[in-house]
Short mmCIF file of C-alpha atoms in Angstrom, two decimals:
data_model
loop_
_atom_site.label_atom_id
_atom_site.label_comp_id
_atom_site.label_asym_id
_atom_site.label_seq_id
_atom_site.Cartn_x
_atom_site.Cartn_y
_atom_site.Cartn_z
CA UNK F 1 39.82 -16.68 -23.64
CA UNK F 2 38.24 -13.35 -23.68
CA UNK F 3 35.78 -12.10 -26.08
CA UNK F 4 36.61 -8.96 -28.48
CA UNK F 5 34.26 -5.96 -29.39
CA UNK F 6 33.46 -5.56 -33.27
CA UNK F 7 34.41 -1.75 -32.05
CA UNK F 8 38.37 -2.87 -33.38
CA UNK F 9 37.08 -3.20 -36.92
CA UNK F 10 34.28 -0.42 -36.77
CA UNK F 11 35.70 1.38 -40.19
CA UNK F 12 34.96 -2.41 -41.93
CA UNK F 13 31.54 -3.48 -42.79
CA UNK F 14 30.27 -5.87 -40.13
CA UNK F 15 30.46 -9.31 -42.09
CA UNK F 16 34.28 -8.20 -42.22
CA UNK F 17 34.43 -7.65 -38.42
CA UNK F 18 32.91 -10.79 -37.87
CA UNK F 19 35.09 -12.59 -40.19
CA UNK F 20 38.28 -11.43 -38.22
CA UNK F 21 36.97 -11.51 -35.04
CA UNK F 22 36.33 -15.05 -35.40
CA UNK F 23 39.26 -16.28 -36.00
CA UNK F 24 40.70 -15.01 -33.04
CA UNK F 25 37.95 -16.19 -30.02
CA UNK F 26 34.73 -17.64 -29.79
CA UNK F 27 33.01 -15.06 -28.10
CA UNK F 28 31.89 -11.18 -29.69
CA UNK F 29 30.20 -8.45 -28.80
CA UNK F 30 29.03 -6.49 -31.38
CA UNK F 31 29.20 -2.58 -31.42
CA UNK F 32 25.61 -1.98 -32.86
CA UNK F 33 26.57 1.45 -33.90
CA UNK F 34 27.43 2.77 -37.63
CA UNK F 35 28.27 0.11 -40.59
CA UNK F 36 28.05 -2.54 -37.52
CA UNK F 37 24.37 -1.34 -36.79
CA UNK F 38 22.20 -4.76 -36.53
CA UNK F 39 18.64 -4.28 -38.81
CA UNK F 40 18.22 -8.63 -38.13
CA UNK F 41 20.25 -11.10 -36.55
CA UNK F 42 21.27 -12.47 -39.97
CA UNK F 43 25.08 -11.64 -39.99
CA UNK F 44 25.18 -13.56 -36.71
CA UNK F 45 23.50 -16.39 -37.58
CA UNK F 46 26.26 -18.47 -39.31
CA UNK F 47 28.32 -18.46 -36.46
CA UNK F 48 28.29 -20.66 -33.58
CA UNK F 49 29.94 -17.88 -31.31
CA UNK F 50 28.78 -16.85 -27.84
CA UNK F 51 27.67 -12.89 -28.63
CA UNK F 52 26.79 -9.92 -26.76
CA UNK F 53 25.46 -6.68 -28.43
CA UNK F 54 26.49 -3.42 -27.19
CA UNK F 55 23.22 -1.05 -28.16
CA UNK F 56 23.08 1.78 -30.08
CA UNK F 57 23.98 5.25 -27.67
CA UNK F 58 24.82 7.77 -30.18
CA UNK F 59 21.59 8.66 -30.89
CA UNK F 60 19.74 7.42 -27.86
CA UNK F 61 19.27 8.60 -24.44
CA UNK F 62 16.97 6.51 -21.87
CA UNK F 63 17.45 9.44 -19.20
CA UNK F 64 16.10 12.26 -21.62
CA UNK F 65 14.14 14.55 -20.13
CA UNK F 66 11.84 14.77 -23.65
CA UNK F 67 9.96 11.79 -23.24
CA UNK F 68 9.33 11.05 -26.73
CA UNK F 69 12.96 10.81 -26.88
CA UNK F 70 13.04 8.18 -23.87
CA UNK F 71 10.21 6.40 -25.13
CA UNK F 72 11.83 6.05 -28.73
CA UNK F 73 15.12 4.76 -26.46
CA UNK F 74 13.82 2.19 -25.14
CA UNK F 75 12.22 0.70 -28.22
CA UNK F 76 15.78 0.69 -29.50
CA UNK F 77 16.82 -1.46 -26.94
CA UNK F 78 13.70 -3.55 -26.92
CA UNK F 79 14.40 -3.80 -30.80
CA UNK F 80 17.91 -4.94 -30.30
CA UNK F 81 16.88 -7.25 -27.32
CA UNK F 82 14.45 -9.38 -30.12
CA UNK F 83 17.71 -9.62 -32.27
CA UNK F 84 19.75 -10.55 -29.25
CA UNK F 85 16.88 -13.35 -28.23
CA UNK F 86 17.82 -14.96 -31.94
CA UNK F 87 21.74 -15.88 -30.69
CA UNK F 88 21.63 -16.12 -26.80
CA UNK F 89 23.07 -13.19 -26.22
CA UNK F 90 22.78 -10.36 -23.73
CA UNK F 91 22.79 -6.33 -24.24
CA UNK F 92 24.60 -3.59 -22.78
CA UNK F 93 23.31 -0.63 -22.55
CA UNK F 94 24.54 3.16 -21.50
CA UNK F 95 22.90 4.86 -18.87
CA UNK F 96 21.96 8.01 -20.54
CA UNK F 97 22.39 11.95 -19.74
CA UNK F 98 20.93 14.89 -18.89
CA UNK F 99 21.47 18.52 -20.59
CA UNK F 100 21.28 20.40 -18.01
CA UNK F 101 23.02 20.27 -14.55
CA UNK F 102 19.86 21.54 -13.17
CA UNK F 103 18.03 18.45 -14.17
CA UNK F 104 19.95 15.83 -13.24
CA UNK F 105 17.65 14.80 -10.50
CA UNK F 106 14.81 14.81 -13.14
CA UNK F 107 16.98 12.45 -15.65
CA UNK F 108 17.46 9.95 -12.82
CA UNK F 109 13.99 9.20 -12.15
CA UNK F 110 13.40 9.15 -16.05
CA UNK F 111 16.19 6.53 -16.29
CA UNK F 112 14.63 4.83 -13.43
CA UNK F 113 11.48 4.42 -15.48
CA UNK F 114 13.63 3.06 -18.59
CA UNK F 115 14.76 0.43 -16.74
CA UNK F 116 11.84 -0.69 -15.13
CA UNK F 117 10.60 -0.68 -18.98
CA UNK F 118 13.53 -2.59 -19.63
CA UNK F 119 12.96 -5.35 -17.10
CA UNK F 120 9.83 -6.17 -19.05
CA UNK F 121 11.37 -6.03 -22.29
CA UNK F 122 13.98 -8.36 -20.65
CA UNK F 123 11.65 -10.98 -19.34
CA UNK F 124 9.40 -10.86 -22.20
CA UNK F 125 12.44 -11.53 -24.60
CA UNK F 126 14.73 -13.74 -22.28
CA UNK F 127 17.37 -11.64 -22.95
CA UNK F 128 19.59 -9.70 -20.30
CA UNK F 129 20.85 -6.25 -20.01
CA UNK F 130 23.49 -4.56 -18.29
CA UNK F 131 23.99 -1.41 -16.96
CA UNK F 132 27.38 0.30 -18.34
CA UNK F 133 29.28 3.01 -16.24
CA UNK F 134 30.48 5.73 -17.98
CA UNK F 135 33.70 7.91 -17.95
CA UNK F 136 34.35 11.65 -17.95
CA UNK F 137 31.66 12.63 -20.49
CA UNK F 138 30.19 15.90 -19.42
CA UNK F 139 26.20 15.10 -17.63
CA UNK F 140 26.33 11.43 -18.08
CA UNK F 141 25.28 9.37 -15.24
CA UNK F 142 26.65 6.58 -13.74
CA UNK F 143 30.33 7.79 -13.46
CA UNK F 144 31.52 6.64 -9.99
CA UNK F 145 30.42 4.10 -7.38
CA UNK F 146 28.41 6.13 -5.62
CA UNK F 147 26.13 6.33 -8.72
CA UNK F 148 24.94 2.20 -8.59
CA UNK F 149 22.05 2.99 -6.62
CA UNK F 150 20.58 4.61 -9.74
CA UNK F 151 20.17 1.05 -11.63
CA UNK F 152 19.17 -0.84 -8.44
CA UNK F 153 18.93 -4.33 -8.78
CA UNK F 154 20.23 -4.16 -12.41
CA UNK F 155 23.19 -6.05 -13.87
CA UNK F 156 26.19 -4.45 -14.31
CA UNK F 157 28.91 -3.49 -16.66
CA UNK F 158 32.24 -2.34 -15.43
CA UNK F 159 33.83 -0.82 -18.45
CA UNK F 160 37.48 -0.30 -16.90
CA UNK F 161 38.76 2.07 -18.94
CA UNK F 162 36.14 4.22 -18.06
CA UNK F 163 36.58 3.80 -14.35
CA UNK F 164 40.16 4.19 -14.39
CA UNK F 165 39.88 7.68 -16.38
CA UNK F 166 37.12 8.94 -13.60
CA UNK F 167 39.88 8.09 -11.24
CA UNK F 168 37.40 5.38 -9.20
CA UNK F 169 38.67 1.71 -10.60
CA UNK F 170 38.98 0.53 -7.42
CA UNK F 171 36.10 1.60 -5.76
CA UNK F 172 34.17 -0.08 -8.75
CA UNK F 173 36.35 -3.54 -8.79
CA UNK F 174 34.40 -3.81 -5.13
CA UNK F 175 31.16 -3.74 -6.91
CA UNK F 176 29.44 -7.17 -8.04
CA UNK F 177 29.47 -7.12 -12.13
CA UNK F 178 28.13 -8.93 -14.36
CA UNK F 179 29.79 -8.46 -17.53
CA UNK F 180 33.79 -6.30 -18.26
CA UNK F 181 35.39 -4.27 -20.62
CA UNK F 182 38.51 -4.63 -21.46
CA UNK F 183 41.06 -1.61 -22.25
CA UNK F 184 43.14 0.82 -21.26
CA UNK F 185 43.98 4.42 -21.04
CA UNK F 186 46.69 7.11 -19.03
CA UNK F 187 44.03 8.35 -16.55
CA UNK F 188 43.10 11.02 -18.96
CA UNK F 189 41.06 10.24 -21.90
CA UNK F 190 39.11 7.58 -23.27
CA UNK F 191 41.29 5.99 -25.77
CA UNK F 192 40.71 2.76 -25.52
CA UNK F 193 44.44 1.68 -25.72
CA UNK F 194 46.07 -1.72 -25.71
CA UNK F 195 45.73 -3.10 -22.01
CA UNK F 196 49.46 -2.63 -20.62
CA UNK F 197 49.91 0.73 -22.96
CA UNK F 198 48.11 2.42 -20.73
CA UNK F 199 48.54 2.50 -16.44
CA UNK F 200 45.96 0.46 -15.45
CA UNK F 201 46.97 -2.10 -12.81
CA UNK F 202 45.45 -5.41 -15.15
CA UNK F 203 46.80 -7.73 -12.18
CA UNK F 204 43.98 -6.19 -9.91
CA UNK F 205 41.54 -6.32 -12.62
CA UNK F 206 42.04 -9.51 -13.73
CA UNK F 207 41.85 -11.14 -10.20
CA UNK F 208 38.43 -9.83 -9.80
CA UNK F 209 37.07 -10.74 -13.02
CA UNK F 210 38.53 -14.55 -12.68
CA UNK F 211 36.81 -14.23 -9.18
CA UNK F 212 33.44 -13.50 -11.28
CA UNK F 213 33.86 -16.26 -13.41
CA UNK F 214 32.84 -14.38 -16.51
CA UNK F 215 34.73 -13.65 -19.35
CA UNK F 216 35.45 -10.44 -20.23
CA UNK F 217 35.42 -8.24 -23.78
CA UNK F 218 38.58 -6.67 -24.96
CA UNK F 219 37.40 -3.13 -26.59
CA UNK F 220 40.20 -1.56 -27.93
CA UNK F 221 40.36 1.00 -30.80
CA UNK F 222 42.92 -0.94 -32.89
CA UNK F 223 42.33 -4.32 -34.00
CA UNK F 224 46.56 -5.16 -33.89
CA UNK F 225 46.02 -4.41 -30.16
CA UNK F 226 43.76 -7.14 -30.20
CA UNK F 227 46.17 -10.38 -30.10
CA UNK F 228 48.54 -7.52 -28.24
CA UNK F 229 46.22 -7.37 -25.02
CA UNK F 230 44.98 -11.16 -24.68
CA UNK F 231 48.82 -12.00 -24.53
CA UNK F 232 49.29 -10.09 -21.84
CA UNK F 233 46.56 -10.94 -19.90
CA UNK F 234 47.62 -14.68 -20.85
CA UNK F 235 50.69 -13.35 -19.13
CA UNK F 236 48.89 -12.11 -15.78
#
């Protein structure tokens, strides 16, 4: 059974989400972003779910060029990993941006310090993070295969709608991951669509991530595309 992102129900106050969510599969990541943002790991704590948190990226950038900005980042994430530590459960994280083109080389050696600052956060807490690639936002980093170098040795995320709107699914399905999301999209925007609404080839996808042997999040926009896309991966 695959897990289900809180990001369905993100108009809902969390303790709804949950509620929902619950009913439906055992595992949840939540979308720590907005009336779902985690202060404690108190609306957790009732369940007996498996849970991943997806961290905060609206307001945080762990490439930024202003280090105060990168510094602050990272707490965020170090912040979320002591909630994480509370239910077992791992983090994703985005890889950040840069603002300029001109300092994109700059912005990958600043990520590269994040995440060495994130291993230690991540060994001190016992909690894991992975590395999530993005899709065709404008000077974000980690868009295509050829990017992986950047997080090195770093778990990753293959968010598959994201990859199949930077044209590069494939190329990415070759690439060891350590955690999926789930959801689909035309090959044109982001929209985090139903899987089979869109024209992602879920057969392919699905074969690697039952290769893996980890189960994957559905993170659709619409919570009645919820039950919609685990029966047709049932169907796969």
């Amino acid at each position: 059974m695959p897990g289900v992102s809180t990001f369905c129900l993100h108009q809902f106050p969390l303790e709804k989400a949950l509620e929902q969510i619950a009913k439906i599969t055992d595992r949840i990541e939540v979308m720590d972003e907005g009336l779902h943002y985690l202060r404690s790991a108190d609306p957790l704590l009732s369940y007996d779910h498996h849970f991943s948190i997806h961290t905060p990226c609206r307001g945080t950038n762990i490439a930024s060029l202003l280090e105060p900005i990168r510094r602050a980042s990272v707490e965020v994430m170090g912040q979320c990993m002591k909630i994480a530590a509370e239910v077992d459960a791992g983090i994703v994280v985005h890889p950040g941006y840069f603002a300029w083109a001109e300092e994109r080389d700059k912005a990958c050696r600043q990520l590269e310090r994040s995440i060495d600052e994130l291993k230690f956060l991540s060994h001190e807490f016992s909690v894991p993070f992975f590395i999530e690639n993005m899709g065709n936002w404008e000077y974000f980093l980690l868009k295509v295969p050829d990017e992986l170098p950047l997080i090195g040795n770093s778990l990753f995320a293959l968010d598959v709608g994201h990859a199949h709107q930077m044209h590069c699914l494939d190329g990415f399905l070759e690439c060891p991951a350590a955690h999926y999301h789930l959801h689909d999209n035309a090959g044109d925007a982001d929209s985090h669509m139903a899987v089979g609404d869109g024209t992602i080839d879920f057969a392919t996808v699905m074969a690697a991530v039952k290769k893996s042997g980890i189960e994957p999040i559905i993170e659709v926009e619409k919570f009645e595309d919820v039950q919609k896309s685990i029966d047709r991966l049932n169907a796969l």
